[in-house]
Amino acid sequence: STQRLQTQGSYQGVTAAESGIQSSPKQRSLGRDISLTWNMVKGSYINILLLVAPFAIASYLHDWGAGPTFLLNFLTMMPLASMLSNFTEELALHLGETLGGLCNATFGNAVEVVIAVLALRQGQIRVVQASML
């Protein structure tokens, strides 16, 4: 197949056959998804910080302390925030101006929403108020 795979808004020049995509539609979809995901992960130097994620989880589960757990989770969130930003930009291109703007406004504040919900669950209203400034 001469189908070109697209990642982060630019063609990488990889044909479907070169990326290992099989012949059936279900396998083509799975192979394409895997290839696109791999290209997204290796697409930015900051994504190397995703390797910190297992240590961030382990630091919480094995009670390494608040400092190391915070630092490891903070480092893990940076590439995830970058990927979320790329995703919303790509989605906005396909949704049009109005829905795309709504999507950017909604997902652009996803980190703040997560922090607000977690802080409210712990009764830290001052943290939520400070994050809204």
mmCIF file of C-alpha atoms in Angstrom:
data_model
loop_
_atom_site.group_PDB
_atom_site.id
_atom_site.type_symbol
_atom_site.label_atom_id
_atom_site.label_comp_id
_atom_site.label_asym_id
_atom_site.label_seq_id
_atom_site.Cartn_x
_atom_site.Cartn_y
_atom_site.Cartn_z
ATOM 1 C CA SER A 1 0.000 0.000 0.000
ATOM 2 C CA THR A 2 1.246 3.512 -0.707
ATOM 3 C CA GLN A 3 -0.686 5.018 2.178
ATOM 4 C CA ARG A 4 1.521 7.554 3.986
ATOM 5 C CA LEU A 5 1.523 7.684 7.759
ATOM 6 C CA GLN A 6 1.130 11.092 9.297
ATOM 7 C CA THR A 7 2.406 12.150 12.722
ATOM 8 C CA GLN A 8 2.228 15.513 14.436
ATOM 9 C CA GLY A 9 1.002 17.231 11.281
ATOM 10 C CA SER A 10 3.913 16.243 9.044
ATOM 11 C CA TYR A 11 4.495 13.239 6.817
ATOM 12 C CA GLN A 12 7.363 11.035 7.893
ATOM 13 C CA GLY A 13 7.687 9.367 4.483
ATOM 14 C CA VAL A 14 6.946 5.863 5.765
ATOM 15 C CA THR A 15 4.723 3.685 3.641
ATOM 16 C CA ALA A 16 2.292 1.285 5.260
ATOM 17 C CA ALA A 17 4.323 -1.707 4.043
ATOM 18 C CA GLU A 18 7.566 -0.280 5.487
ATOM 19 C CA SER A 19 5.977 0.205 8.908
ATOM 20 C CA GLY A 20 4.975 -3.466 9.150
ATOM 21 C CA ILE A 21 1.234 -2.987 8.616
ATOM 22 C CA GLN A 22 -0.488 -6.260 7.728
ATOM 23 C CA SER A 23 -3.050 -6.825 4.999
ATOM 24 C CA SER A 24 -6.345 -7.151 6.885
ATOM 25 C CA PRO A 25 -8.173 -3.927 7.877
ATOM 26 C CA LYS A 26 -8.053 -4.722 11.605
ATOM 27 C CA GLN A 27 -4.333 -5.468 11.470
ATOM 28 C CA ARG A 28 -3.717 -2.398 9.316
ATOM 29 C CA SER A 29 -5.406 -0.276 11.939
ATOM 30 C CA LEU A 30 -3.447 -1.848 14.813
ATOM 31 C CA GLY A 31 -0.150 -1.614 12.940
ATOM 32 C CA ARG A 32 -0.844 1.993 11.982
ATOM 33 C CA ASP A 33 -1.763 2.857 15.569
ATOM 34 C CA ILE A 34 1.423 1.282 16.902
ATOM 35 C CA SER A 35 3.536 3.022 14.280
ATOM 36 C CA LEU A 36 1.933 6.405 14.905
ATOM 37 C CA THR A 37 2.305 6.010 18.659
ATOM 38 C CA TRP A 38 5.975 5.086 18.334
ATOM 39 C CA ASN A 39 6.593 8.067 16.035
ATOM 40 C CA MET A 40 4.866 10.357 18.533
ATOM 41 C CA VAL A 41 6.960 9.062 21.440
ATOM 42 C CA LYS A 42 10.251 9.411 19.598
ATOM 43 C CA GLY A 43 9.181 12.693 17.973
ATOM 44 C CA SER A 44 10.441 14.970 20.759
ATOM 45 C CA TYR A 45 13.462 14.849 23.045
ATOM 46 C CA ILE A 46 11.282 15.631 26.071
ATOM 47 C CA ASN A 47 9.393 12.355 25.586
ATOM 48 C CA ILE A 48 12.427 10.487 26.946
ATOM 49 C CA LEU A 49 11.099 11.558 30.347
ATOM 50 C CA LEU A 50 8.304 8.996 29.897
ATOM 51 C CA LEU A 51 10.876 6.453 31.063
ATOM 52 C CA VAL A 52 10.552 8.040 34.521
ATOM 53 C CA ALA A 53 6.874 6.984 34.797
ATOM 54 C CA PRO A 54 7.481 3.488 36.257
ATOM 55 C CA PHE A 55 9.757 5.014 38.901
ATOM 56 C CA ALA A 56 7.116 7.626 39.711
ATOM 57 C CA ILE A 57 4.577 4.863 40.306
ATOM 58 C CA ALA A 58 7.085 2.848 42.353
ATOM 59 C CA SER A 59 7.930 5.891 44.467
ATOM 60 C CA TYR A 60 4.285 6.196 45.456
ATOM 61 C CA LEU A 61 3.670 2.489 46.019
ATOM 62 C CA HIS A 62 6.841 1.976 48.064
ATOM 63 C CA ASP A 63 6.603 5.268 49.979
ATOM 64 C CA TRP A 64 9.911 6.832 48.922
ATOM 65 C CA GLY A 65 8.813 10.105 50.460
ATOM 66 C CA ALA A 66 6.999 13.206 49.270
ATOM 67 C CA GLY A 67 9.997 14.895 47.614
ATOM 68 C CA PRO A 68 11.110 12.069 45.296
ATOM 69 C CA THR A 69 7.501 11.174 44.473
ATOM 70 C CA PHE A 70 6.701 14.770 43.538
ATOM 71 C CA LEU A 71 9.852 15.163 41.441
ATOM 72 C CA LEU A 72 9.359 11.914 39.529
ATOM 73 C CA ASN A 73 5.682 12.630 38.856
ATOM 74 C CA PHE A 74 6.509 16.188 37.794
ATOM 75 C CA LEU A 75 9.096 14.897 35.307
ATOM 76 C CA THR A 76 6.575 12.371 33.980
ATOM 77 C CA MET A 77 3.883 15.019 33.487
ATOM 78 C CA MET A 78 5.997 17.218 31.190
ATOM 79 C CA PRO A 79 5.980 14.903 28.149
ATOM 80 C CA LEU A 80 2.348 13.983 28.805
ATOM 81 C CA ALA A 81 1.358 17.663 28.782
ATOM 82 C CA SER A 82 3.310 18.126 25.552
ATOM 83 C CA MET A 83 1.544 15.152 23.943
ATOM 84 C CA LEU A 84 -1.830 16.438 25.102
ATOM 85 C CA SER A 85 -1.061 19.791 23.535
ATOM 86 C CA ASN A 86 -0.067 18.166 20.236
ATOM 87 C CA PHE A 87 -3.161 15.985 20.315
ATOM 88 C CA THR A 88 -5.542 18.887 20.877
ATOM 89 C CA GLU A 89 -3.923 20.906 18.091
ATOM 90 C CA GLU A 90 -4.290 18.000 15.659
ATOM 91 C CA LEU A 91 -7.871 17.373 16.775
ATOM 92 C CA ALA A 92 -8.710 21.066 16.411
ATOM 93 C CA LEU A 93 -7.494 20.982 12.795
ATOM 94 C CA HIS A 94 -10.057 18.282 12.006
ATOM 95 C CA LEU A 95 -12.961 19.739 13.983
ATOM 96 C CA GLY A 96 -13.070 23.204 12.478
ATOM 97 C CA GLU A 97 -12.695 26.630 14.022
ATOM 98 C CA THR A 98 -15.517 26.606 16.591
ATOM 99 C CA LEU A 99 -15.245 23.043 17.888
ATOM 100 C CA GLY A 100 -11.454 23.197 17.602
ATOM 101 C CA GLY A 101 -11.335 26.289 19.814
ATOM 102 C CA LEU A 102 -13.610 24.628 22.349
ATOM 103 C CA CYS A 103 -11.439 21.521 22.305
ATOM 104 C CA ASN A 104 -8.262 23.579 22.838
ATOM 105 C CA ALA A 105 -9.853 25.501 25.708
ATOM 106 C CA THR A 106 -11.093 22.304 27.364
ATOM 107 C CA PHE A 107 -8.039 20.083 27.006
ATOM 108 C CA GLY A 108 -5.640 22.988 27.436
ATOM 109 C CA ASN A 109 -6.774 23.222 31.053
ATOM 110 C CA ALA A 110 -6.795 19.482 31.749
ATOM 111 C CA VAL A 111 -3.819 19.634 34.111
ATOM 112 C CA GLU A 112 -5.418 22.419 36.128
ATOM 113 C CA VAL A 113 -8.678 20.481 36.356
ATOM 114 C CA VAL A 114 -6.901 17.357 37.628
ATOM 115 C CA ILE A 115 -4.989 19.374 40.237
ATOM 116 C CA ALA A 116 -8.170 21.165 41.316
ATOM 117 C CA VAL A 117 -10.129 17.924 41.727
ATOM 118 C CA LEU A 118 -7.348 16.251 43.710
ATOM 119 C CA ALA A 119 -6.873 19.322 45.908
ATOM 120 C CA LEU A 120 -10.622 19.608 46.567
ATOM 121 C CA ARG A 121 -10.801 15.930 47.529
ATOM 122 C CA GLN A 122 -8.113 16.608 50.128
ATOM 123 C CA GLY A 123 -9.850 19.752 51.373
ATOM 124 C CA GLN A 124 -7.148 22.121 50.100
ATOM 125 C CA ILE A 125 -9.403 24.927 48.933
ATOM 126 C CA ARG A 126 -6.577 27.509 49.097
ATOM 127 C CA VAL A 127 -4.596 25.518 46.518
ATOM 128 C CA VAL A 128 -7.573 25.556 44.133
ATOM 129 C CA GLN A 129 -8.124 29.267 44.685
ATOM 130 C CA ALA A 130 -4.440 30.025 44.055
ATOM 131 C CA SER A 131 -4.413 27.956 40.865
ATOM 132 C CA MET A 132 -7.331 29.974 39.474
ATOM 133 C CA LEU A 133 -5.486 33.284 39.701
#
